[in-house]
Each structure stands twice: as C-alpha cells, then as structure tokens.
Coordinates of C-alpha atoms in Angstrom, one line a residue:
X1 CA 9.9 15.3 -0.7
X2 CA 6.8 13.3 -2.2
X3 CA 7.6 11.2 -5.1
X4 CA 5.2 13.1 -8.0
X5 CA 7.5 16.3 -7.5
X6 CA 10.6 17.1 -9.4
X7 CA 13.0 17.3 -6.6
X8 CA 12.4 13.5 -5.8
X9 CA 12.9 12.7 -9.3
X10 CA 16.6 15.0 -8.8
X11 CA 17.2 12.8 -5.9
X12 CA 16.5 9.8 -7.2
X13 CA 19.0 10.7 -10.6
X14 CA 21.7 11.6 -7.8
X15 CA 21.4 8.5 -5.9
X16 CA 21.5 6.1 -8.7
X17 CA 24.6 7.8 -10.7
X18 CA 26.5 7.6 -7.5
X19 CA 25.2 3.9 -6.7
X20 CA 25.9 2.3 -9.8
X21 CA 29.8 4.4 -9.8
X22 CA 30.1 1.9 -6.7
X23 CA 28.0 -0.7 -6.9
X24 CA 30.6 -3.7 -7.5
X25 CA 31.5 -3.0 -3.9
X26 CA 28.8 -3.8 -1.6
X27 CA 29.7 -1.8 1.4
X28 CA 29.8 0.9 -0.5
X29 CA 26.6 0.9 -2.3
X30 CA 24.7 0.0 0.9
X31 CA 26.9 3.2 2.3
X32 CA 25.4 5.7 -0.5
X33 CA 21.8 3.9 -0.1
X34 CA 22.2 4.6 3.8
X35 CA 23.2 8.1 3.5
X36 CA 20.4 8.6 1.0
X37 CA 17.7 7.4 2.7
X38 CA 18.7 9.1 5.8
X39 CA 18.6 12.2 3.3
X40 CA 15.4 11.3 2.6
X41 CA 14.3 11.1 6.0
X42 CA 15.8 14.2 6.9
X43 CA 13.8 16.6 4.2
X44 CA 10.7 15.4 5.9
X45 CA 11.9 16.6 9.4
X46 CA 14.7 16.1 12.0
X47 CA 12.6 14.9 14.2
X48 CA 12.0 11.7 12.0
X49 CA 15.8 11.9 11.3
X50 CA 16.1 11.2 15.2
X51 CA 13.9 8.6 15.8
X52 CA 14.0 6.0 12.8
X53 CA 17.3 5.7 13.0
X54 CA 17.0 5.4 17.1
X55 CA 14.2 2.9 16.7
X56 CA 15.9 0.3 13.9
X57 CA 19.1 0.3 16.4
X58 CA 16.7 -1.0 19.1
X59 CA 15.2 -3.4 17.3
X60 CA 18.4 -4.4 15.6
X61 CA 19.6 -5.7 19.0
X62 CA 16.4 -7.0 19.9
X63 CA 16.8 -9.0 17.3
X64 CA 20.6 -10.0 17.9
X65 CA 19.2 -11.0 21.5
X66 CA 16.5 -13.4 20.9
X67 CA 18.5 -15.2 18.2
X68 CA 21.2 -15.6 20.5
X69 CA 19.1 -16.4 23.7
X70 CA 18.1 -19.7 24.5
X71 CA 15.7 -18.6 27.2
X72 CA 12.2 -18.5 26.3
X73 CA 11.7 -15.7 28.8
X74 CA 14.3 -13.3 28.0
X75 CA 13.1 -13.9 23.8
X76 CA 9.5 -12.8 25.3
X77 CA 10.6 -10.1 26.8
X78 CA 12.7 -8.8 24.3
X79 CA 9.8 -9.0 21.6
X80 CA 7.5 -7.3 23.9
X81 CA 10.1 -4.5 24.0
X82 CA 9.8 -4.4 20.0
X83 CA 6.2 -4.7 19.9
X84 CA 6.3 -1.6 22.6
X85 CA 8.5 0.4 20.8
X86 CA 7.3 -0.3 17.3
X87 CA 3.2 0.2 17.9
X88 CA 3.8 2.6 20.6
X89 CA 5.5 4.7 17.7
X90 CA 2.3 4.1 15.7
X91 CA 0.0 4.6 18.3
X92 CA 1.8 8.2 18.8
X93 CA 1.8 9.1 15.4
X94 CA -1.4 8.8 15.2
X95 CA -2.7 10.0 18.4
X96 CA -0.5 12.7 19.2
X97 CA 0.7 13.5 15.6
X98 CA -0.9 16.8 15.5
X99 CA 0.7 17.8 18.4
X100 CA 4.2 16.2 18.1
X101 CA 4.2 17.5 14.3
X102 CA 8.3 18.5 14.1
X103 CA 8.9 14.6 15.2
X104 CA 6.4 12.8 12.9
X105 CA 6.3 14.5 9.9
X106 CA 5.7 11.1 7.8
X107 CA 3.4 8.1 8.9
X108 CA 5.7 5.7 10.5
X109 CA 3.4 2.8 10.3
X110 CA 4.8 1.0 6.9
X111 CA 8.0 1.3 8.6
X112 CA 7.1 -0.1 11.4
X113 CA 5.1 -3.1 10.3
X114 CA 8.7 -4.1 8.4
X115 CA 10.4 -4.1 11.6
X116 CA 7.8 -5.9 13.1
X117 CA 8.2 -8.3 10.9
X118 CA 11.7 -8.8 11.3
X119 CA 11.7 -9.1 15.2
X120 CA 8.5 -11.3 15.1
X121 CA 9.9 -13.6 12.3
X122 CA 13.1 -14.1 14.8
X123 CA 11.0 -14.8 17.7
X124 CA 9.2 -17.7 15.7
X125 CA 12.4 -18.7 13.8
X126 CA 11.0 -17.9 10.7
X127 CA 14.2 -15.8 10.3
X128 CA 18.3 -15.2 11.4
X129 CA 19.1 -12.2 12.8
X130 CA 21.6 -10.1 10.8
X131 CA 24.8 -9.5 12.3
X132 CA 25.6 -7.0 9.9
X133 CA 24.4 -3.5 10.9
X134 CA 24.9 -1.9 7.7
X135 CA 23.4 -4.6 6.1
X136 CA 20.3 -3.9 8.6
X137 CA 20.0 -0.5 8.9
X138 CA 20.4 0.3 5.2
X139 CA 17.2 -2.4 4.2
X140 CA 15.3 -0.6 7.7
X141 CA 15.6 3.0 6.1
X142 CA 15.4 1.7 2.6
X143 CA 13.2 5.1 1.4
X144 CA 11.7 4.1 -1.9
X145 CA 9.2 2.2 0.1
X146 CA 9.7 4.0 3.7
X147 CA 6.5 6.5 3.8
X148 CA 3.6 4.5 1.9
X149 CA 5.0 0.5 1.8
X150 CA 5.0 -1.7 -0.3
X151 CA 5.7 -3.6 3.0
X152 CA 8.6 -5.0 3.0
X153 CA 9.9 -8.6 5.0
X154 CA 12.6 -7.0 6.7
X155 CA 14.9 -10.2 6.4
X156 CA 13.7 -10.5 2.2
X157 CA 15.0 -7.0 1.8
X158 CA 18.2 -8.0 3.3
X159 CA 18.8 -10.9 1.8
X160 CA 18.5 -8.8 -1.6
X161 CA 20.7 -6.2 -0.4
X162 CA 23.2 -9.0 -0.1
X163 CA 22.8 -9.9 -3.5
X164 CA 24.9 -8.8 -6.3
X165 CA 23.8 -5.6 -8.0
X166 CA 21.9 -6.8 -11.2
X167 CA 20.2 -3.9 -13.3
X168 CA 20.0 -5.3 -16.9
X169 CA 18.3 -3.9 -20.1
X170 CA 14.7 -5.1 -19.4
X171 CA 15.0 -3.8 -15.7
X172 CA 15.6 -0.5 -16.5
X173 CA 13.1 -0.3 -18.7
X174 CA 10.5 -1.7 -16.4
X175 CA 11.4 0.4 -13.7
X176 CA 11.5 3.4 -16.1
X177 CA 7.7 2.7 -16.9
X178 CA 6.8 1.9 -13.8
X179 CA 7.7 5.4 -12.8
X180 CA 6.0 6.9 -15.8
X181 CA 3.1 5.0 -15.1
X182 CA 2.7 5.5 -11.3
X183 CA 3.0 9.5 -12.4
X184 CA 0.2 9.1 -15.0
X185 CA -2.1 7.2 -12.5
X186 CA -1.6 10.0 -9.8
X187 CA -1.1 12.9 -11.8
X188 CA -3.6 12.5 -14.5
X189 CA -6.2 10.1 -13.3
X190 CA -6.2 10.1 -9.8
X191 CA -5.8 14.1 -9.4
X192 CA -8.2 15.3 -11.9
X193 CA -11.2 12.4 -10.1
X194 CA -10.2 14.1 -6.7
X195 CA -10.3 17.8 -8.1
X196 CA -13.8 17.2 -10.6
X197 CA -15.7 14.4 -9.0
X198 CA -15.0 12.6 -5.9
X199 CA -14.6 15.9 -3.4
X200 CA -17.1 18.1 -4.3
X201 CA -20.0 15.4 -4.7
X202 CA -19.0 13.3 -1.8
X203 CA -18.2 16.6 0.9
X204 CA -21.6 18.1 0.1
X205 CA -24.0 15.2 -1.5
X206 CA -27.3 17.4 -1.2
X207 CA -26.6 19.6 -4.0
X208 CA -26.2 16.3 -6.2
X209 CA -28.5 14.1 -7.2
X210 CA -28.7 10.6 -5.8
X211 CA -27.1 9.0 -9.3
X212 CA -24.5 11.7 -9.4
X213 CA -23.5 11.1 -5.3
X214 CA -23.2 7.2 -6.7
X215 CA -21.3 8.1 -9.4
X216 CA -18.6 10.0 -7.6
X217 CA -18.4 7.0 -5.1
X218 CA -17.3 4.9 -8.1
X219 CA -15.2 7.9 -8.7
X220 CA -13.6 7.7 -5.6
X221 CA -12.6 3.9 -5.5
X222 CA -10.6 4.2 -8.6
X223 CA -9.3 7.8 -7.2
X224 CA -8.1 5.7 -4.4
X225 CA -6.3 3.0 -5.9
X226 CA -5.1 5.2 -8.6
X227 CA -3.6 7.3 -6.0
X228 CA -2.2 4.6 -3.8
X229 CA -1.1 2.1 -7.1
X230 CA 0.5 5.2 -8.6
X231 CA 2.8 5.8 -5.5
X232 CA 3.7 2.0 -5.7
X233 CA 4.7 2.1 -9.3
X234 CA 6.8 4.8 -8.6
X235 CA 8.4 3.3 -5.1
X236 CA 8.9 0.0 -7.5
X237 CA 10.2 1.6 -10.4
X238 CA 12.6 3.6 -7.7
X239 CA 14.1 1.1 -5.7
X240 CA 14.5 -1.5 -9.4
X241 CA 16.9 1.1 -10.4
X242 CA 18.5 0.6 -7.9
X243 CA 18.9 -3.4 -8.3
X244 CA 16.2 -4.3 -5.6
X245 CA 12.4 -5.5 -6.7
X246 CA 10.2 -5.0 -3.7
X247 CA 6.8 -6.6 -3.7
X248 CA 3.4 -6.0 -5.8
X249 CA 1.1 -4.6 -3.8
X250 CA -1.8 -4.4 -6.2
X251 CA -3.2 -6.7 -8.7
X252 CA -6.6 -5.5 -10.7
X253 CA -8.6 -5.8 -7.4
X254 CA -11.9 -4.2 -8.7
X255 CA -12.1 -7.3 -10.6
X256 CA -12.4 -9.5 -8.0
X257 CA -15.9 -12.1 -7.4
X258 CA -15.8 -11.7 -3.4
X259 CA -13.8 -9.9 -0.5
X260 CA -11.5 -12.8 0.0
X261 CA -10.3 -12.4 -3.7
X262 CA -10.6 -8.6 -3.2
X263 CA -8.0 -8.4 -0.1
X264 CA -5.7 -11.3 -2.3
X265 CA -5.3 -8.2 -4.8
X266 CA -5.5 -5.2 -2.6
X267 CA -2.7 -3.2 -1.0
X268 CA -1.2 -6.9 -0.8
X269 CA 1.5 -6.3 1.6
X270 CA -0.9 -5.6 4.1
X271 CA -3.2 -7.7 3.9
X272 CA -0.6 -10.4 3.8
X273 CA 1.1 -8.7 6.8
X274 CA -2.9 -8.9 8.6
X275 CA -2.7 -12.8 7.6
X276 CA 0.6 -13.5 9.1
X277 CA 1.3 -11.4 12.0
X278 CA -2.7 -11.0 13.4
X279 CA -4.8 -13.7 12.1
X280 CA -2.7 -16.7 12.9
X281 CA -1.7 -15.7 16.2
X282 CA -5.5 -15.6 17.0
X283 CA -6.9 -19.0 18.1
X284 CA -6.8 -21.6 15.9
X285 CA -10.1 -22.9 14.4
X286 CA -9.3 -26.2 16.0
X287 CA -8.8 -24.6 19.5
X288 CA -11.8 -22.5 19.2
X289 CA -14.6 -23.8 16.4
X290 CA -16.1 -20.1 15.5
X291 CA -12.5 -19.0 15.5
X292 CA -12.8 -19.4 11.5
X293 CA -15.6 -16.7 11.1
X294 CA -14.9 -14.6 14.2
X295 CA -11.1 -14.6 13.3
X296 CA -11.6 -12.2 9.5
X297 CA -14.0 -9.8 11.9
X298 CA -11.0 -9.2 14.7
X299 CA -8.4 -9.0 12.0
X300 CA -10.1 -6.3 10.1
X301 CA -11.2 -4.6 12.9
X302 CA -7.6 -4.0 14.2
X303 CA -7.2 -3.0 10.5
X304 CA -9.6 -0.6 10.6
X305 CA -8.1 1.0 13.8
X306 CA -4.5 1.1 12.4
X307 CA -6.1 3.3 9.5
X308 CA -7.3 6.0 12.3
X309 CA -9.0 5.6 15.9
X310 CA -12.6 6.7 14.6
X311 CA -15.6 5.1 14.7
X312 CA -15.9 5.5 10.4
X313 CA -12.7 3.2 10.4
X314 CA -14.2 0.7 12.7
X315 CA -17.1 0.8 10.5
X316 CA -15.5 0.0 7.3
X317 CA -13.1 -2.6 9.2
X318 CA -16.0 -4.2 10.5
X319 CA -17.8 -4.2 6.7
X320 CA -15.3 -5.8 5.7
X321 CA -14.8 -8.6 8.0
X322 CA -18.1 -10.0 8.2
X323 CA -18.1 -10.1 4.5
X324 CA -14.8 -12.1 4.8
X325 CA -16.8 -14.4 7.2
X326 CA -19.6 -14.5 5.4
X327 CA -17.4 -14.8 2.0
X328 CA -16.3 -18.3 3.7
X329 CA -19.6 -19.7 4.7
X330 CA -21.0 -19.4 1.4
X331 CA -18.0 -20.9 0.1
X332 CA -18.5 -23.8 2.2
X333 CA -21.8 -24.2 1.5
X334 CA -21.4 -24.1 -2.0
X335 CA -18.5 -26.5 -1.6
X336 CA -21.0 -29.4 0.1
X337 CA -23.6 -28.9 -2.5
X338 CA -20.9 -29.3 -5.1
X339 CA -22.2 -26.3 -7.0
X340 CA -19.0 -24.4 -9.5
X341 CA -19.2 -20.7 -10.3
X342 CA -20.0 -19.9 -14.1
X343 CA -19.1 -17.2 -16.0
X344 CA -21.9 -15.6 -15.8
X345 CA -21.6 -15.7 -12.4
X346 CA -18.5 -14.6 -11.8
X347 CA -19.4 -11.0 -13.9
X348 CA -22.8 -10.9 -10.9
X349 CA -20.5 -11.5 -8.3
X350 CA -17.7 -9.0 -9.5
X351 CA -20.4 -6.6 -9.6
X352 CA -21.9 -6.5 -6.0
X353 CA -18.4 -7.0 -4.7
X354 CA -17.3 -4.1 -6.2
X355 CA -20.7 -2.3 -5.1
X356 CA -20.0 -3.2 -1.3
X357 CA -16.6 -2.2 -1.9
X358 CA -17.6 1.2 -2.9
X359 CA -19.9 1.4 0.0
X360 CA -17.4 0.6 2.3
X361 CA -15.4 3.1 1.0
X362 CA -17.9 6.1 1.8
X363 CA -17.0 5.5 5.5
X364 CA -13.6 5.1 5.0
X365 CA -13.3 8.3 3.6
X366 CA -16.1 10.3 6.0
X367 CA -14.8 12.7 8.7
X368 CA -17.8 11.0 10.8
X369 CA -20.3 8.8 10.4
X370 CA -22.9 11.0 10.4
X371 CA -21.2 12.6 7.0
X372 CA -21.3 8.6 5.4
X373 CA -25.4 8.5 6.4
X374 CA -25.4 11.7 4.2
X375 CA -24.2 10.2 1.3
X376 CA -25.9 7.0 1.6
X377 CA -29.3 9.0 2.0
X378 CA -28.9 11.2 -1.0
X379 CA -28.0 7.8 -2.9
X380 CA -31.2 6.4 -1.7
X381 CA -33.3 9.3 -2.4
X382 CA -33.2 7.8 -6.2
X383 CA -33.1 11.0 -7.8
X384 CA -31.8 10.7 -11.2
X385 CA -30.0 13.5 -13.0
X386 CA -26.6 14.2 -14.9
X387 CA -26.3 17.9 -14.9
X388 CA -23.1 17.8 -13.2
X389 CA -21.5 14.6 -15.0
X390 CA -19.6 16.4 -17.5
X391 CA -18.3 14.6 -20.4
X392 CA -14.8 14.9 -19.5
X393 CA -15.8 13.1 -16.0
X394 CA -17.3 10.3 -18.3
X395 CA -14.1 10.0 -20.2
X396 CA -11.7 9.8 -17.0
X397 CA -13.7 7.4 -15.4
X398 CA -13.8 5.0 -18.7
X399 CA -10.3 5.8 -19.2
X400 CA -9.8 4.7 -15.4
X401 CA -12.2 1.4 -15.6
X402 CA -10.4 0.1 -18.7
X403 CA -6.8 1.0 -17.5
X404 CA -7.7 -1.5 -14.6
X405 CA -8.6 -4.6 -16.9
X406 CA -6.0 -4.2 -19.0
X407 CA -4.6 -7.2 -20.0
X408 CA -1.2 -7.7 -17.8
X409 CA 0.8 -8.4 -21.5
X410 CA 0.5 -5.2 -22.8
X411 CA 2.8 -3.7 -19.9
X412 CA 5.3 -6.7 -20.3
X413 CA 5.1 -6.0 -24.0
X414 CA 5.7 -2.1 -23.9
X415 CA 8.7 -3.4 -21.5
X416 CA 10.2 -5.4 -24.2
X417 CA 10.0 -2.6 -26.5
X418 CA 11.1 -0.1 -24.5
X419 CA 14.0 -2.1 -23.5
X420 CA 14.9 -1.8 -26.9
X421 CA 15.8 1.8 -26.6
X422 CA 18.9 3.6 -25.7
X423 CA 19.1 4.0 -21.7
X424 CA 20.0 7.7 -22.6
X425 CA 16.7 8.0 -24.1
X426 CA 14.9 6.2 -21.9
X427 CA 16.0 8.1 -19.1
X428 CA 15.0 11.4 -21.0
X429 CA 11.7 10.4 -22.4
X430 CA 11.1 9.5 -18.4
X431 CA 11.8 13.2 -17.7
X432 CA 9.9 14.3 -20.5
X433 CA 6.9 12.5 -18.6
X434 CA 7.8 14.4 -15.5
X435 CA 7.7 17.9 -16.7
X436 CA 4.7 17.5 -18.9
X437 CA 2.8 15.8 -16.1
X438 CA 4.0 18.1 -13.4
X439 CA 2.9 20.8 -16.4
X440 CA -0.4 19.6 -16.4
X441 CA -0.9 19.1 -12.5
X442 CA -0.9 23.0 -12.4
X443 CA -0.9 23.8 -8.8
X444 CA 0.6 20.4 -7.7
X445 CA -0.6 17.3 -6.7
X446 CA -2.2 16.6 -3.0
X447 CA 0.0 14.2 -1.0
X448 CA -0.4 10.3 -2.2
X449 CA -3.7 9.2 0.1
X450 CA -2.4 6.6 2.3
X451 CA 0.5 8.7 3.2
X452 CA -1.1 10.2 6.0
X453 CA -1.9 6.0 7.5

C-alpha cells in the first residue's frame, strides 16, 4: 500500500475519522493507531506482520532490562542482543530478501535504525525506558513513517504520543499541503524525469550525446530527491493529521556550498542518525589525531553499505567521505589564514558541490561499476547535441530547479491561507489533487526510490 495510491489515501481518511472520534482518551487513540499500523503492515505481507511486531517486543524488554540493571555486563549484553537482532534483520533483508520475499516485503532498515536508537539511547542514558507497552509499540509500528523514515528517536515519538492530541486550523492545513505537495513532487516531477530523461539516457548513454548523458544526470539528482522528499511530505502531512510532527528530513540541499552543508540538508534523519550512533562511537580525535579525517570516510562507507553490499555503493560512500574530510581541511585552512567566503563564492562553491554530487550519484544509481564508467565516458567524450532534450524536459527540469530555491515563506504563506478555508473543503480539494494526479500518472507511479533501502 504505497502512499501515491488511492487506497492509502482511503486508509489514511479511515484512520483519522476513527482517531479523532477517540482521541480525548489516550489509550484509545494509541489502540486505533496500533491496529492501524499493524494494518498497514499486514497489506504489505504477513510475513512482516510476524516479525515487526516480534522484533519491537524484544527490544522493548531489552530496553526494560538495561534501565533496570545496574550491571555493566548484563546492559552490554543486552544491547548486543538488540544490535544482533536489529542489523541482523537488516543484513537479511538485504542479503537474503530475494529469497525470503513473503517475510520482507518492505525494507526494514528505517524501522530498525528507530529501534536502535531507542535501545542505544538507554544503554548511554540518553533516554528512560518506557514501561508502557502500548505506549511503545504503538510509536515502534507508527506507519506513516515505517517503510521510508523520516527516522524517528524512538523515545521523541513517545514522548509525543503521550502528549495531548492537538490538531488545530493551521495543522491541518499544513499537513493537507504537505500531502498535496509530496503527490505533486512524485507524481508530476519526479515520475515524468524517471519516464523521459533520467532512465533511458543514463541505462544506455551511447546513444546520447555527452551533454545530453550530463543533462539527465542533473535529471536524476532532482528525480531523486523529488522522489524521496515527495514520500516525506506525504509521511509528514500523514502522521500531522494525526496530532504527531515527525522530523524534516530535507531542507533545499542542492543549494548547499560543500558536502558538510549538503549531508546538514539531506535525508537529515540519517545523516544525523550516521553522526550519533556511528561517528561518535569511533575514536575520538583526541584519542587518535587522524580520527577527525579518517572518521567522515568510515562513517560514510558503512553508509554506503547499508544502502546495498555492492561495490557502486562503496564507491559513492567513499566519494563522499573523503570529500567530508577534505571539506574539513580546507575549512581549517581557511580558518588560520582568516580568509571569509563571499558571495560570489558561495554561488562557485554551490556549483561544483552540486557537480560532485551528481557525480556521485551516477554510481549510486549503476547496477555495476562498469555501467557508471559508461556514463562518465560518454560525458567525457564532449559531444555536444540536443536532439533528444525536448522542450518539455527543459520545462520539468526548470520547473524542478526553481521549486527547490523557493523561498521557505511562500509554503508558510499558502498555509496561512489555506488554513483559512473550511476543513470540509480542504479535505476535498486534497482529494481533488489525488485523482487528478493519479489521472495524470496513467499507468501508476513506480515505488518511492529509497523504499527498496
């Protein structure tokens, strides 16, 4: 049940008439949130129906255990058994997902990650355990944000669940267009690069010229966020309705001067997950002095590897951190000669970053290596020609370039008029969006990219 099609959107109507009948009574709405979800769970497979729920119990008693042992031991031992259960489920899904299909029929790492975070933050005493299983499990199999993040901090989530339900005027409205506009960046933008650009230029590059191969790899980075943004507007929008914000996960990140600002804007949950739960629990810089330039280059790397166990994932992992490495020494270097960026700087630096970026990007999207050397020769053949850049494809991609740098106001503005409206009407000018979108997808969307990680 992905989130562009119209049975989600029936779903997601259901759950939130029969939350808000209940929701001055906490058990209860946590009770219709649970069984949803688990609904949710189920229509991808009973397999997954099984094992999330099996795999939150675990942990939720890991949990209980370390907070309520004093022994350093036994707390070790009981986080190793989350860390085994929780990447061993990731490692499996990955590794043995093809063969195991009818038990993971989602990714399971987003869910994961969130649970890790709940038993690690316990371990450090960063965080209580909940005694409450309902208050646990319903935030663990909380399925706006189950099969594609934003990640959520397992004891955050909680801790809002607790919280009175709250869904005023202005809420609905931003949740409403959030929705609409996560459908419009998928749908519209995000479909329509995939279908005319990105994957017939990239999968066979020698029938393109070397400009029009370049041109689809710009293509492809705003297919890709407009893809993975769009299901986060809509896994946003979804679980606001419901009284909960979960966290932004991208903020304009194509417009950022360097790879350290870049992974500050993009997919933030992860990258903040990375920081937390891999990069400071590698030796410090004042245990180990190269620790602050071989640290970014470890962390990505296991990035890369969570993403698939292939060498093109190592590669762009590894891209990416030595240019966080190499991001800090200039940095410091600059910093002693007491040099400040300029403007004019900035817009060079946005530039190139967003260049390696794309370039990066070409193995992150190859089957092999060998298929990223293909495009990177045909760009470097320098042949120059537009025959296949139609003027449609020009449109989209200045549609999709300006959409990004946007100022953040308008949205907050078209919130505050919005808000103005009738709920009825809001609600029906969302479904209006649906079925004209889902109109114009034709055939259907392809499952939200990062799905599948």
């Amino acid at each position: 049940m992905y989130p562009t099609a119209a049975p989600y959107f029936v779903f997601l109507v259901a759950v939130c008439l029969v939350y808000w009948a209940v929701c001055r009574i906490r058990a209860a709405r946590l009770a219709v949130l649970l069984v949803a979800s688990l609904f949710f769970i189920a229509k991808f497979g009973l397999g997954c129906l099984l094992l999330v729920p099996v795999a939150a119990t675990l942990d939720f008693f890991f949990g209980r255990g370390m907070g309520r042992s004093e022994s350093a031991t036994m707390r070790r031992v009981l986080l190793t058994c989350s860390l085994v259960l929780n990447v061993g489920l990731m490692v499996a899904a990955k590794g043995f997902g093809a063969k195991l299909g009818w038990l993971f029929t989602f990714s399971l790492s987003y869910y994961c990650f969130q649970q890790l975070s709940y038993t690690i933050d316990i371990f450090r005493r960063d965080a209580e355990p909940e005694a409450n299983f309902l208050n646990y499990v319903s935030a663990a199999t909380f399925f706006p944000s189950l099969t594609a993040g934003p990640i959520n901090r397992l004891p955050d989530l909680i801790d809002k669940l607790k919280k009175p339900f709250s869904l005023d005027d202005t809420r609905s409205a931003r949740a409403l267009l959030l929705i609409a506009s996560g459908l419009i960046k998928k749908l519209l933008i995000a479909q329509f690069l995939a279908d005319n650009l990105v994957n017939s230029f990239l999968d066979t590059p020698k029938l393109y010229s070397g400009f029009e191969v370049l041109v689809a790899d710009w293509g492809y980075a705003f297919q890709l966020y407009y893809d993975f943004s769009g299901y986060t507007d809509i896994a946003m929008g979804s679980a606001l309705l419901l009284g909960i914000p979960v966290p932004e996960n991208f903020h304009r990140p194509y417009s950022s001067a360097n790879i350290a600002e870049f992974w500050r804007k993009w997919h933030i949950t992860f990258s903040q997950w990375l920081r937390d739960y891999v990069y400071f629990s590698l030796p410090s810089e004042r245990r180990v002095a190269a620790a602050k330039f071989t640290n970014p280059v470890i962390t990505m790397l296991l990035g890369g590897l969570w993403h698939g166990f292939g060498w093109t994932f190592l590669i762009w992992g590894a891209m990416h951190g030595v240019a966080l490495s190499a991001t800090r020494a200039w940095q410091d270097w600059r910093k002693k000669l007491g040099k400040t960026p300029t403007a004019f700087g900035r817009y060079v630096a946005v530039f190139f970053t967003f260049q390696f970026v794309c370039a990066a990007w070409v193995f992150f999207r190859a089957d092999s290596a060998s298929d990223a050397l293909d495009v990177f020769s045909r760009i470097g053949s320098m042949t120059f020609s537009v025959e296949h850049i139609s003027l449609a494809i020009v449109l989209y991609l200045a549609a999709a370039v300006l959409l990004h740098i946007a100022p953040e106001s308008w949205f907050d503005e078209a919130v505050a008029l919005f808000s103005r409206t009738p709920f009825i009407l809001q609600g029906a000018a969302i479904a209006g969006v649906v079925l004209v979108l889902q109109t114009l997808a034709g055939k259907g969307a392809a499952p939200f990219a990062y799905s599948k990680f």
